[in-house]
mmCIF file of C-alpha atoms in Angstrom:
data_model
loop_
_atom_site.group_PDB
_atom_site.id
_atom_site.type_symbol
_atom_site.label_atom_id
_atom_site.label_comp_id
_atom_site.label_asym_id
_atom_site.label_seq_id
_atom_site.Cartn_x
_atom_site.Cartn_y
_atom_site.Cartn_z
ATOM 1 C CA MET V 975 -139.919 -73.661 8.688
ATOM 2 C CA GLU V 976 -138.580 -71.980 5.559
ATOM 3 C CA GLY V 977 -141.181 -71.064 2.957
ATOM 4 C CA LEU V 978 -141.146 -71.613 -0.789
ATOM 5 C CA ASN V 979 -141.418 -67.981 -1.874
ATOM 6 C CA ILE V 980 -139.094 -67.790 -4.879
ATOM 7 C CA GLY V 981 -138.645 -64.074 -4.336
ATOM 8 C CA GLN V 982 -136.860 -64.707 -1.040
ATOM 9 C CA TYR V 983 -134.303 -66.939 -2.733
ATOM 10 C CA VAL V 984 -133.724 -64.390 -5.484
ATOM 11 C CA LEU V 985 -133.025 -61.726 -2.852
ATOM 12 C CA VAL V 986 -130.660 -64.076 -1.018
ATOM 13 C CA LEU V 987 -128.883 -64.820 -4.305
ATOM 14 C CA ILE V 988 -128.467 -61.123 -5.057
ATOM 15 C CA LYS V 989 -127.249 -60.448 -1.506
ATOM 16 C CA TRP V 990 -124.583 -63.150 -1.585
ATOM 17 C CA LEU V 991 -123.444 -62.345 -5.105
ATOM 18 C CA ALA V 992 -122.897 -58.772 -3.924
ATOM 19 C CA VAL V 993 -121.244 -59.713 -0.615
ATOM 20 C CA GLY V 994 -119.146 -62.475 -2.192
ATOM 21 C CA GLY V 995 -118.088 -60.181 -5.018
ATOM 22 C CA LEU V 996 -117.110 -57.409 -2.612
ATOM 23 C CA VAL V 997 -115.201 -59.681 -0.242
ATOM 24 C CA GLY V 998 -113.581 -61.469 -3.185
ATOM 25 C CA ALA V 999 -112.454 -58.198 -4.762
ATOM 26 C CA VAL V 1000 -110.909 -56.954 -1.516
ATOM 27 C CA GLY V 1001 -109.456 -60.393 -0.780
ATOM 28 C CA GLY V 1002 -108.079 -60.619 -4.313
ATOM 29 C CA VAL V 1003 -106.229 -57.316 -3.976
ATOM 30 C CA VAL V 1004 -104.891 -58.037 -0.483
ATOM 31 C CA GLY V 1005 -104.067 -61.659 -1.355
ATOM 32 C CA SER V 1006 -102.210 -60.586 -4.494
ATOM 33 C CA LEU V 1007 -100.224 -57.978 -2.566
ATOM 34 C CA PHE V 1008 -99.435 -60.653 0.000
ATOM 35 C CA HIS V 1009 -98.264 -63.052 -2.730
ATOM 36 C CA ILE V 1010 -96.102 -60.340 -4.268
ATOM 37 C CA GLY V 1011 -94.685 -59.405 -0.861
ATOM 38 C CA VAL V 1012 -93.748 -63.004 -0.013
ATOM 39 C CA ASP V 1013 -92.213 -63.521 -3.465
ATOM 40 C CA TYR V 1014 -90.168 -60.329 -3.163
ATOM 41 C CA ALA V 1015 -89.004 -61.333 0.314
ATOM 42 C CA THR V 1016 -88.014 -64.792 -0.974
ATOM 43 C CA HIS V 1017 -86.053 -63.403 -3.916
ATOM 44 C CA PHE V 1018 -84.302 -60.877 -1.683
ATOM 45 C CA ARG V 1019 -83.272 -63.633 0.747
ATOM 46 C CA MET V 1020 -81.962 -65.832 -2.060
ATOM 47 C CA GLU V 1021 -79.879 -62.968 -3.445
ATOM 48 C CA HIS V 1022 -78.626 -61.755 -0.049
ATOM 49 C CA GLY V 1023 -77.784 -64.767 2.105
ATOM 50 C CA TRP V 1024 -76.704 -62.596 5.040
ATOM 51 C CA VAL V 1025 -80.346 -61.775 5.847
ATOM 52 C CA LEU V 1026 -80.617 -65.268 7.404
ATOM 53 C CA TYR V 1027 -78.706 -63.979 10.434
ATOM 54 C CA PHE V 1028 -81.558 -61.589 11.211
ATOM 55 C CA LEU V 1029 -83.983 -64.454 11.943
ATOM 56 C CA PRO V 1030 -83.841 -63.929 15.747
ATOM 57 C CA VAL V 1031 -84.508 -60.209 15.231
ATOM 58 C CA ALA V 1032 -87.431 -61.048 12.949
ATOM 59 C CA GLY V 1033 -88.772 -63.374 15.644
ATOM 60 C CA LEU V 1034 -88.623 -60.600 18.228
ATOM 61 C CA ALA V 1035 -90.359 -58.220 15.828
ATOM 62 C CA ILE V 1036 -93.173 -60.729 15.255
ATOM 63 C CA VAL V 1037 -93.688 -61.229 18.999
ATOM 64 C CA ALA V 1038 -93.770 -57.465 19.453
ATOM 65 C CA LEU V 1039 -96.315 -57.014 16.655
ATOM 66 C CA TYR V 1040 -98.690 -59.511 18.230
ATOM 67 C CA LYS V 1041 -98.318 -58.044 21.708
ATOM 68 C CA VAL V 1042 -98.801 -54.433 20.604
ATOM 69 C CA SER V 1043 -101.846 -55.334 18.485
ATOM 70 C CA ASN V 1044 -103.290 -57.569 21.215
ATOM 71 C CA THR V 1045 -103.664 -60.470 18.771
ATOM 72 C CA GLU V 1046 -101.587 -63.046 20.657
ATOM 73 C CA GLY V 1047 -102.930 -66.556 20.186
ATOM 74 C CA LYS V 1048 -105.043 -65.549 17.195
ATOM 75 C CA GLY V 1049 -104.405 -67.848 14.261
ATOM 76 C CA THR V 1050 -106.190 -70.185 11.868
ATOM 77 C CA ASN V 1051 -107.904 -71.927 14.772
ATOM 78 C CA ALA V 1052 -109.429 -68.574 15.772
ATOM 79 C CA ILE V 1053 -110.844 -68.181 12.256
ATOM 80 C CA ILE V 1054 -112.403 -71.649 12.430
ATOM 81 C CA ASP V 1055 -113.865 -70.824 15.862
ATOM 82 C CA SER V 1056 -115.325 -67.646 14.390
ATOM 83 C CA VAL V 1057 -117.247 -69.703 11.847
ATOM 84 C CA HIS V 1058 -118.377 -72.188 14.502
ATOM 85 C CA PHE V 1059 -119.291 -69.782 17.281
ATOM 86 C CA GLY V 1060 -119.345 -66.298 15.752
ATOM 87 C CA SER V 1061 -116.374 -65.168 17.860
ATOM 88 C CA ASP V 1062 -114.692 -61.892 16.938
ATOM 89 C CA VAL V 1063 -111.836 -61.714 14.427
ATOM 90 C CA PRO V 1064 -109.715 -58.636 15.193
ATOM 91 C CA LEU V 1065 -109.217 -56.290 12.256
ATOM 92 C CA LEU V 1066 -105.552 -55.847 13.233
ATOM 93 C CA LEU V 1067 -104.970 -59.555 12.639
ATOM 94 C CA VAL V 1068 -104.939 -58.886 8.886
ATOM 95 C CA PRO V 1069 -101.913 -56.526 8.741
ATOM 96 C CA VAL V 1070 -100.148 -58.330 11.587
ATOM 97 C CA ILE V 1071 -100.189 -61.776 9.950
ATOM 98 C CA PHE V 1072 -99.368 -60.160 6.584
ATOM 99 C CA VAL V 1073 -96.223 -58.456 7.888
ATOM 100 C CA SER V 1074 -95.220 -61.362 10.153
ATOM 101 C CA THR V 1075 -95.365 -63.906 7.346
ATOM 102 C CA VAL V 1076 -93.353 -61.681 5.000
ATOM 103 C CA LEU V 1077 -90.729 -61.258 7.755
ATOM 104 C CA THR V 1078 -90.581 -65.024 8.252
ATOM 105 C CA HIS V 1079 -89.970 -65.626 4.540
ATOM 106 C CA LEU V 1080 -87.547 -62.709 4.265
ATOM 107 C CA CYS V 1081 -85.217 -64.119 6.891
ATOM 108 C CA GLY V 1082 -85.471 -67.804 5.946
ATOM 109 C CA GLY V 1083 -88.120 -69.343 8.171
ATOM 110 C CA SER V 1084 -89.674 -72.522 6.767
ATOM 111 C CA ALA V 1085 -93.361 -71.775 6.245
ATOM 112 C CA GLY V 1086 -96.065 -71.501 3.640
ATOM 113 C CA ARG V 1087 -98.633 -68.857 2.833
ATOM 114 C CA GLU V 1088 -102.075 -70.400 3.146
ATOM 115 C CA GLY V 1089 -102.284 -70.241 6.953
ATOM 116 C CA ALA V 1090 -101.843 -66.501 6.630
ATOM 117 C CA ALA V 1091 -104.274 -66.551 3.692
ATOM 118 C CA LEU V 1092 -107.010 -68.129 5.800
ATOM 119 C CA GLN V 1093 -106.395 -65.635 8.594
ATOM 120 C CA ILE V 1094 -106.210 -62.609 6.287
ATOM 121 C CA GLY V 1095 -109.249 -63.778 4.356
ATOM 122 C CA GLY V 1096 -111.223 -64.642 7.461
ATOM 123 C CA GLY V 1097 -110.446 -61.230 8.951
ATOM 124 C CA ILE V 1098 -111.474 -59.425 5.766
ATOM 125 C CA GLY V 1099 -114.690 -61.430 5.459
ATOM 126 C CA TYR V 1100 -115.663 -61.027 9.100
ATOM 127 C CA GLN V 1101 -114.994 -57.303 9.224
ATOM 128 C CA THR V 1102 -116.774 -56.735 5.891
ATOM 129 C CA GLY V 1103 -119.770 -58.630 7.230
ATOM 130 C CA ARG V 1104 -119.814 -56.468 10.334
ATOM 131 C CA ALA V 1105 -119.537 -53.293 8.261
ATOM 132 C CA LEU V 1106 -122.508 -54.452 6.178
ATOM 133 C CA ARG V 1107 -124.405 -55.252 9.394
ATOM 134 C CA LEU V 1108 -124.963 -58.888 8.507
ATOM 135 C CA GLY V 1109 -126.741 -60.970 11.129
ATOM 136 C CA GLU V 1110 -125.100 -63.560 13.357
ATOM 137 C CA LYS V 1111 -126.135 -66.377 10.997
ATOM 138 C CA ASP V 1112 -124.619 -64.594 7.993
ATOM 139 C CA LEU V 1113 -121.325 -63.477 9.538
ATOM 140 C CA PRO V 1114 -119.823 -66.998 9.387
ATOM 141 C CA LEU V 1115 -120.611 -67.145 5.668
ATOM 142 C CA ALA V 1116 -118.914 -63.782 5.133
ATOM 143 C CA THR V 1117 -115.875 -65.176 6.978
ATOM 144 C CA LEU V 1118 -115.889 -68.215 4.689
ATOM 145 C CA CYS V 1119 -116.058 -65.861 1.689
ATOM 146 C CA GLY V 1120 -112.861 -64.180 2.799
ATOM 147 C CA MET V 1121 -111.093 -67.494 3.415
ATOM 148 C CA SER V 1122 -111.961 -68.846 -0.035
ATOM 149 C CA GLY V 1123 -111.197 -65.526 -1.739
ATOM 150 C CA VAL V 1124 -107.661 -65.035 -0.460
ATOM 151 C CA PHE V 1125 -106.850 -68.754 -0.863
ATOM 152 C CA ALA V 1126 -107.954 -68.554 -4.504
ATOM 153 C CA ALA V 1127 -105.898 -65.401 -5.062
ATOM 154 C CA LEU V 1128 -102.735 -67.056 -3.730
ATOM 155 C CA PHE V 1129 -102.967 -70.418 -5.467
ATOM 156 C CA GLY V 1130 -105.170 -69.731 -8.485
ATOM 157 C CA THR V 1131 -107.482 -72.627 -7.512
ATOM 158 C CA PRO V 1132 -110.987 -71.159 -7.049
ATOM 159 C CA LEU V 1133 -112.866 -74.471 -6.839
ATOM 160 C CA THR V 1134 -110.461 -75.893 -4.272
ATOM 161 C CA ALA V 1135 -110.586 -72.645 -2.308
ATOM 162 C CA THR V 1136 -114.384 -72.769 -2.145
ATOM 163 C CA ILE V 1137 -114.677 -76.390 -1.043
ATOM 164 C CA PHE V 1138 -111.654 -76.247 1.272
ATOM 165 C CA ALA V 1139 -113.080 -73.275 3.179
ATOM 166 C CA LEU V 1140 -116.363 -75.170 3.631
ATOM 167 C CA GLU V 1141 -114.854 -78.590 4.345
ATOM 168 C CA VAL V 1142 -112.057 -77.646 6.738
ATOM 169 C CA ILE V 1143 -114.536 -76.202 9.242
ATOM 170 C CA SER V 1144 -116.611 -79.326 9.913
ATOM 171 C CA VAL V 1145 -115.444 -82.646 8.510
ATOM 172 C CA GLY V 1146 -118.412 -84.722 7.363
ATOM 173 C CA VAL V 1147 -120.846 -81.838 6.828
ATOM 174 C CA LEU V 1148 -120.587 -78.958 4.371
ATOM 175 C CA TYR V 1149 -122.217 -75.567 4.871
ATOM 176 C CA TYR V 1150 -123.970 -75.707 1.509
ATOM 177 C CA ALA V 1151 -125.359 -72.231 2.124
ATOM 178 C CA GLY V 1152 -121.783 -71.078 1.653
ATOM 179 C CA LEU V 1153 -121.450 -72.404 -1.907
ATOM 180 C CA VAL V 1154 -122.754 -69.316 -3.714
ATOM 181 C CA PRO V 1155 -120.966 -66.698 -1.570
ATOM 182 C CA GLY V 1156 -117.758 -68.749 -1.343
ATOM 183 C CA LEU V 1157 -117.567 -69.507 -5.059
ATOM 184 C CA THR V 1158 -118.405 -65.897 -5.945
ATOM 185 C CA ALA V 1159 -115.619 -64.637 -3.690
ATOM 186 C CA ALA V 1160 -113.125 -67.234 -4.952
ATOM 187 C CA VAL V 1161 -113.779 -66.600 -8.649
ATOM 188 C CA THR V 1162 -113.705 -62.825 -8.153
ATOM 189 C CA ALA V 1163 -110.419 -63.021 -6.249
ATOM 190 C CA TYR V 1164 -108.987 -65.369 -8.881
ATOM 191 C CA PHE V 1165 -109.644 -62.884 -11.674
ATOM 192 C CA VAL V 1166 -108.381 -59.952 -9.581
ATOM 193 C CA SER V 1167 -105.142 -61.805 -8.839
ATOM 194 C CA GLY V 1168 -104.733 -62.527 -12.534
ATOM 195 C CA LEU V 1169 -105.115 -58.841 -13.345
ATOM 196 C CA MET V 1170 -102.439 -58.087 -10.745
ATOM 197 C CA GLY V 1171 -99.996 -60.504 -12.341
ATOM 198 C CA VAL V 1172 -100.180 -63.397 -9.868
ATOM 199 C CA PRO V 1173 -99.808 -66.673 -11.830
ATOM 200 C CA PRO V 1174 -101.929 -69.677 -10.816
ATOM 201 C CA THR V 1175 -100.104 -72.684 -9.370
ATOM 202 C CA ARG V 1176 -99.956 -75.481 -11.953
ATOM 203 C CA PHE V 1177 -97.728 -78.527 -12.496
ATOM 204 C CA ALA V 1178 -97.075 -80.517 -15.664
ATOM 205 C CA VAL V 1179 -96.901 -84.240 -14.882
ATOM 206 C CA ASP V 1180 -97.441 -87.182 -17.239
ATOM 207 C CA MET V 1181 -100.267 -89.381 -15.950
ATOM 208 C CA PRO V 1182 -100.147 -93.153 -16.562
ATOM 209 C CA SER V 1183 -103.152 -94.823 -18.150
ATOM 210 C CA LEU V 1184 -105.628 -96.477 -15.799
ATOM 211 C CA ASP V 1185 -104.683 -100.075 -14.963
ATOM 212 C CA VAL V 1186 -104.896 -102.437 -12.003
ATOM 213 C CA VAL V 1187 -101.151 -102.681 -11.295
ATOM 214 C CA THR V 1188 -100.752 -98.895 -11.120
ATOM 215 C CA LEU V 1189 -103.845 -98.646 -8.898
ATOM 216 C CA LEU V 1190 -102.318 -101.134 -6.464
ATOM 217 C CA ARG V 1191 -99.049 -99.231 -6.411
ATOM 218 C CA VAL V 1192 -100.893 -95.965 -5.775
ATOM 219 C CA LEU V 1193 -102.797 -97.683 -2.960
ATOM 220 C CA VAL V 1194 -99.530 -98.677 -1.268
ATOM 221 C CA LEU V 1195 -98.087 -95.187 -1.760
ATOM 222 C CA ALA V 1196 -101.261 -93.656 -0.278
ATOM 223 C CA ILE V 1197 -100.903 -95.848 2.825
ATOM 224 C CA LEU V 1198 -97.341 -94.622 3.272
ATOM 225 C CA CYS V 1199 -98.441 -91.015 2.702
ATOM 226 C CA ALA V 1200 -101.062 -91.357 5.433
ATOM 227 C CA VAL V 1201 -98.269 -92.313 7.844
ATOM 228 C CA VAL V 1202 -96.188 -89.351 6.647
ATOM 229 C CA SER V 1203 -99.140 -86.980 7.166
ATOM 230 C CA ILE V 1204 -99.476 -88.219 10.760
ATOM 231 C CA LEU V 1205 -95.750 -87.688 11.344
ATOM 232 C CA PHE V 1206 -96.045 -84.198 9.849
ATOM 233 C CA VAL V 1207 -99.012 -83.199 12.026
ATOM 234 C CA ARG V 1208 -97.641 -84.809 15.194
ATOM 235 C CA GLY V 1209 -94.206 -83.302 14.578
ATOM 236 C CA MET V 1210 -95.630 -79.815 14.121
ATOM 237 C CA HIS V 1211 -97.721 -79.955 17.281
ATOM 238 C CA ALA V 1212 -95.076 -81.751 19.366
ATOM 239 C CA VAL V 1213 -92.388 -79.137 18.713
ATOM 240 C CA GLU V 1214 -94.860 -76.329 19.420
ATOM 241 C CA HIS V 1215 -95.854 -77.908 22.757
ATOM 242 C CA TRP V 1216 -92.287 -78.730 23.776
ATOM 243 C CA ALA V 1217 -91.074 -75.271 22.871
ATOM 244 C CA ALA V 1218 -93.836 -73.637 24.926
ATOM 245 C CA LYS V 1219 -93.147 -75.918 27.886
ATOM 246 C CA LEU V 1220 -89.359 -75.709 27.874
ATOM 247 C CA ILE V 1221 -89.140 -72.011 26.916
ATOM 248 C CA PRO V 1222 -92.240 -70.285 28.336
ATOM 249 C CA ASN V 1223 -90.866 -66.809 27.578
ATOM 250 C CA VAL V 1224 -92.099 -66.014 24.028
ATOM 251 C CA TRP V 1225 -89.274 -63.530 23.395
ATOM 252 C CA LEU V 1226 -86.582 -66.047 24.286
ATOM 253 C CA ARG V 1227 -88.396 -68.781 22.348
ATOM 254 C CA ALA V 1228 -88.326 -66.701 19.161
ATOM 255 C CA VAL V 1229 -84.602 -65.988 19.562
ATOM 256 C CA ILE V 1230 -83.689 -69.610 20.265
ATOM 257 C CA GLY V 1231 -85.854 -70.785 17.363
ATOM 258 C CA GLY V 1232 -84.158 -68.305 15.048
ATOM 259 C CA VAL V 1233 -80.689 -69.395 16.175
ATOM 260 C CA ALA V 1234 -81.625 -73.072 15.734
ATOM 261 C CA LEU V 1235 -82.752 -72.418 12.157
ATOM 262 C CA ILE V 1236 -79.533 -70.527 11.402
ATOM 263 C CA VAL V 1237 -77.418 -73.429 12.695
ATOM 264 C CA LEU V 1238 -79.453 -76.005 10.756
ATOM 265 C CA THR V 1239 -79.178 -73.921 7.585
ATOM 266 C CA LEU V 1240 -75.405 -73.603 7.951
ATOM 267 C CA LEU V 1241 -75.187 -77.386 8.384
ATOM 268 C CA LEU V 1242 -77.692 -78.475 5.727
ATOM 269 C CA GLY V 1243 -77.915 -75.586 3.265
ATOM 270 C CA THR V 1244 -80.819 -73.366 2.272
ATOM 271 C CA ARG V 1245 -82.900 -76.123 0.655
ATOM 272 C CA TYR V 1246 -85.412 -76.179 3.504
ATOM 273 C CA ASN V 1247 -85.825 -72.444 4.082
ATOM 274 C CA GLY V 1248 -88.880 -70.599 2.840
ATOM 275 C CA ALA V 1249 -91.828 -72.340 1.198
ATOM 276 C CA GLY V 1250 -89.695 -74.428 -1.154
ATOM 277 C CA MET V 1251 -91.924 -74.256 -4.241
ATOM 278 C CA GLU V 1252 -88.897 -74.642 -6.516
ATOM 279 C CA HIS V 1253 -88.078 -77.976 -4.891
ATOM 280 C CA ILE V 1254 -91.679 -79.133 -5.291
ATOM 281 C CA VAL V 1255 -91.283 -78.469 -9.016
ATOM 282 C CA GLU V 1256 -88.023 -80.463 -8.970
ATOM 283 C CA ALA V 1257 -89.861 -83.385 -7.351
ATOM 284 C CA MET V 1258 -92.443 -83.267 -10.142
ATOM 285 C CA ASN V 1259 -89.500 -83.651 -12.519
ATOM 286 C CA GLY V 1260 -88.285 -86.702 -10.619
ATOM 287 C CA GLU V 1261 -85.611 -84.993 -8.513
ATOM 288 C CA ALA V 1262 -85.692 -85.317 -4.713
ATOM 289 C CA LEU V 1263 -83.434 -86.464 -1.878
ATOM 290 C CA GLY V 1264 -84.485 -89.329 0.326
ATOM 291 C CA TRP V 1265 -84.371 -87.257 3.506
ATOM 292 C CA ASP V 1266 -85.963 -84.079 2.111
ATOM 293 C CA TRP V 1267 -89.361 -84.718 3.675
ATOM 294 C CA VAL V 1268 -87.949 -85.396 7.154
ATOM 295 C CA LEU V 1269 -85.814 -82.258 7.208
ATOM 296 C CA LYS V 1270 -88.673 -80.105 5.877
ATOM 297 C CA ILE V 1271 -90.848 -81.285 8.763
ATOM 298 C CA LEU V 1272 -88.048 -80.390 11.192
ATOM 299 C CA PHE V 1273 -87.452 -76.920 9.757
ATOM 300 C CA THR V 1274 -91.174 -76.092 9.559
ATOM 301 C CA ALA V 1275 -91.925 -77.425 13.048
ATOM 302 C CA ILE V 1276 -89.193 -75.245 14.566
ATOM 303 C CA THR V 1277 -90.318 -72.202 12.568
ATOM 304 C CA ILE V 1278 -94.001 -72.368 13.502
ATOM 305 C CA GLY V 1279 -93.428 -73.845 16.956
ATOM 306 C CA CYS V 1280 -91.126 -71.007 18.010
ATOM 307 C CA GLY V 1281 -93.512 -68.237 17.018
ATOM 308 C CA PHE V 1282 -92.711 -67.408 13.405
ATOM 309 C CA LYS V 1283 -95.693 -67.070 11.090
ATOM 310 C CA GLY V 1284 -96.824 -68.584 7.830
ATOM 311 C CA GLY V 1285 -98.698 -71.712 6.909
ATOM 312 C CA GLU V 1286 -98.365 -75.466 6.923
ATOM 313 C CA VAL V 1287 -100.004 -76.362 3.603
ATOM 314 C CA VAL V 1288 -97.137 -75.523 1.215
ATOM 315 C CA PRO V 1289 -94.686 -77.331 3.547
ATOM 316 C CA SER V 1290 -97.078 -80.307 3.413
ATOM 317 C CA PHE V 1291 -96.865 -80.054 -0.400
ATOM 318 C CA PHE V 1292 -93.054 -80.158 -0.120
ATOM 319 C CA VAL V 1293 -93.133 -83.101 2.284
ATOM 320 C CA GLY V 1294 -95.635 -85.045 0.191
ATOM 321 C CA ALA V 1295 -94.010 -84.316 -3.166
ATOM 322 C CA THR V 1296 -90.464 -85.217 -2.101
ATOM 323 C CA PHE V 1297 -91.596 -88.339 -0.233
ATOM 324 C CA GLY V 1298 -93.824 -89.424 -3.111
ATOM 325 C CA CYS V 1299 -91.062 -88.846 -5.636
ATOM 326 C CA VAL V 1300 -88.686 -91.198 -3.808
ATOM 327 C CA ALA V 1301 -91.204 -93.767 -2.522
ATOM 328 C CA GLY V 1302 -93.127 -93.799 -5.809
ATOM 329 C CA GLY V 1303 -89.946 -94.566 -7.710
ATOM 330 C CA LEU V 1304 -89.180 -97.470 -5.362
ATOM 331 C CA LEU V 1305 -92.708 -98.813 -5.924
ATOM 332 C CA GLY V 1306 -92.266 -98.740 -9.691
ATOM 333 C CA LEU V 1307 -94.278 -95.599 -10.348
ATOM 334 C CA PRO V 1308 -92.925 -92.738 -12.471
ATOM 335 C CA SER V 1309 -91.178 -90.463 -9.958
ATOM 336 C CA GLY V 1310 -92.983 -87.300 -11.066
ATOM 337 C CA PHE V 1311 -96.365 -89.029 -10.842
ATOM 338 C CA GLY V 1312 -95.435 -90.373 -7.393
ATOM 339 C CA ALA V 1313 -94.588 -86.809 -6.334
ATOM 340 C CA ALA V 1314 -98.006 -85.606 -7.488
ATOM 341 C CA ILE V 1315 -99.798 -88.400 -5.605
ATOM 342 C CA GLY V 1316 -97.674 -87.717 -2.514
ATOM 343 C CA LEU V 1317 -98.416 -83.986 -2.576
ATOM 344 C CA ILE V 1318 -102.184 -84.521 -2.677
ATOM 345 C CA ALA V 1319 -102.297 -87.484 -0.278
ATOM 346 C CA VAL V 1320 -100.183 -85.895 2.482
ATOM 347 C CA PHE V 1321 -102.165 -82.650 2.184
ATOM 348 C CA CYS V 1322 -105.420 -84.612 2.459
ATOM 349 C CA GLY V 1323 -104.275 -86.556 5.507
ATOM 350 C CA ALA V 1324 -103.049 -83.408 7.261
ATOM 351 C CA VAL V 1325 -106.171 -81.278 6.742
ATOM 352 C CA ASN V 1326 -108.914 -83.963 6.618
ATOM 353 C CA CYS V 1327 -110.436 -82.543 3.437
ATOM 354 C CA PRO V 1328 -110.807 -85.368 0.874
ATOM 355 C CA VAL V 1329 -113.260 -83.607 -1.449
ATOM 356 C CA ALA V 1330 -111.180 -80.421 -1.618
ATOM 357 C CA SER V 1331 -108.061 -82.547 -2.127
ATOM 358 C CA VAL V 1332 -109.495 -84.356 -5.154
ATOM 359 C CA ILE V 1333 -110.560 -81.026 -6.650
ATOM 360 C CA LEU V 1334 -107.091 -79.634 -5.900
ATOM 361 C CA SER V 1335 -105.531 -82.490 -7.860
ATOM 362 C CA VAL V 1336 -107.647 -81.601 -10.890
ATOM 363 C CA GLU V 1337 -106.816 -77.893 -10.668
ATOM 364 C CA LEU V 1338 -103.090 -78.530 -10.196
ATOM 365 C CA PHE V 1339 -102.535 -81.508 -12.503
ATOM 366 C CA GLY V 1340 -105.574 -81.815 -14.783
ATOM 367 C CA SER V 1341 -108.318 -84.445 -14.758
ATOM 368 C CA GLU V 1342 -106.487 -87.281 -16.508
ATOM 369 C CA GLY V 1343 -105.332 -88.983 -13.296
ATOM 370 C CA ALA V 1344 -108.420 -88.147 -11.222
ATOM 371 C CA VAL V 1345 -109.172 -91.786 -10.310
ATOM 372 C CA TYR V 1346 -105.654 -92.282 -8.953
ATOM 373 C CA PHE V 1347 -105.850 -89.093 -6.901
ATOM 374 C CA ALA V 1348 -109.324 -89.970 -5.599
ATOM 375 C CA LEU V 1349 -108.071 -93.374 -4.428
ATOM 376 C CA ALA V 1350 -105.044 -91.800 -2.743
ATOM 377 C CA CYS V 1351 -107.213 -89.212 -0.983
ATOM 378 C CA ALA V 1352 -109.718 -91.809 0.223
ATOM 379 C CA ILE V 1353 -106.958 -94.017 1.658
ATOM 380 C CA SER V 1354 -105.016 -91.158 3.244
ATOM 381 C CA TYR V 1355 -108.159 -89.595 4.736
ATOM 382 C CA LEU V 1356 -109.168 -92.886 6.362
ATOM 383 C CA LEU V 1357 -105.771 -93.995 7.661
ATOM 384 C CA SER V 1358 -104.661 -90.591 8.990
ATOM 385 C CA GLY V 1359 -107.264 -91.032 11.711
ATOM 386 C CA TYR V 1360 -108.342 -87.931 13.572
ATOM 387 C CA CYS V 1361 -105.003 -86.125 13.418
ATOM 388 C CA GLY V 1362 -105.231 -82.634 11.984
ATOM 389 C CA LEU V 1363 -103.249 -79.439 11.639
ATOM 390 C CA TYR V 1364 -106.124 -77.355 13.022
ATOM 391 C CA SER V 1365 -107.255 -78.329 16.517
ATOM 392 C CA SER V 1366 -110.427 -76.231 16.171
ATOM 393 C CA GLN V 1367 -111.534 -78.371 13.224
ATOM 394 C CA THR V 1368 -114.647 -80.366 14.092
ATOM 395 C CA ILE V 1369 -114.941 -83.933 12.830
ATOM 396 C CA LEU V 1370 -118.663 -84.601 12.918
ATOM 397 C CA TYR V 1371 -118.828 -88.108 11.439
ATOM 398 C CA SER V 1372 -116.652 -91.127 12.103
ATOM 399 C CA LYS V 1373 -114.130 -92.209 9.493
ATOM 400 C CA LYS V 1374 -114.829 -95.864 10.323
ATOM 401 C CA ARG V 1375 -118.623 -96.096 10.262
ATOM 402 C CA ALA V 1376 -121.794 -94.075 9.648
ATOM 403 C CA GLU V 1377 -121.755 -92.585 13.136
ATOM 404 C CA PHE V 1378 -122.078 -89.024 14.453
ATOM 405 C CA ILE V 1379 -119.121 -88.355 16.774
ATOM 406 C CA ASN V 1380 -118.613 -84.552 16.903
ATOM 407 C CA ILE V 1381 -115.009 -84.393 18.094
ATOM 408 C CA ARG V 1382 -112.114 -82.000 17.537
ATOM 409 C CA ALA V 1383 -109.144 -82.933 15.394
ATOM 410 C CA LYS V 1384 -106.344 -84.378 17.514
ATOM 411 C CA GLU V 1385 -102.934 -82.794 17.681
#
């Protein structure tokens, strides 16, 4: 039983402020360099369209990197398992996912950044914890520090980064012991990224005043977004499973995936390549095509399913924003506001993190529409069931009743 000696808590506070600050500083530098690298790769691709034709070569290079570094199969799920079970996170995973994600964006793969951020951050936190000789109970917290730090550096959302890192591990229970180290790392990384010139992600959207009719419309939109989040998650996992089954050779899979993306791009244009942040901004301004969200799911599923690297969160932003823009307009909501609701609700349904999602809405859009976003997150979280992007995510409590269930997120 833990004692009440105040001195022990002071020492723990000092320890985690130091560890969180160190991990956050390192994560802030690496995360900022990663952000800059992805941005440079994106700008280069947009200015030199011919680089698209090197997608199959990039796929082969990524496969080779993972084989040479012996990090095959190590991804975000491995980071989550490290927090759950204390399993090892290879140090080489950090540079490998860094380079692989930049290559994916350089050549036009459809992916985000945060999956790499969680892996880079988790690797930095875990290895820093080992270097500091932290015990087996403290290593998971050091890993969480890294996850929150690099996430905060990339998106400029330190509160979301802290809660997301804690909430995504075990749905229904938060590791409250991780609040001080995680927040310290996230805030430190946020300031470091600012010093390195990485702008925080923010959107300007006019929020309607609170009224019953708008609440009902948001409720309907949230129900639709829950369905879209299920389609997004199921589509991502289905393509990955089918690709592995039909093309068991990873080298051939990368080449075929690259060729498929080239053909789709030639047919449909470059709108769905890369992360697509510029099109998310367009959706916030009321501009989106009715089929944008479907095609983004297709492009991202092929990219990730065939072995290219990146993340699923920014694509979920794209899917949610473009769907919400169109569906919100049809429901009588301002299109930009519908895009904002869609972005948050689809993200929430895909990652099963309602608290982090509400905080994300405040950091991205301000607090004026917080009640609308909270309603959308609650509805999407419930109706998305137990689907989730990360199969290692543990859902400890039922979404339907006050019952301990302890299951893994379903693919």
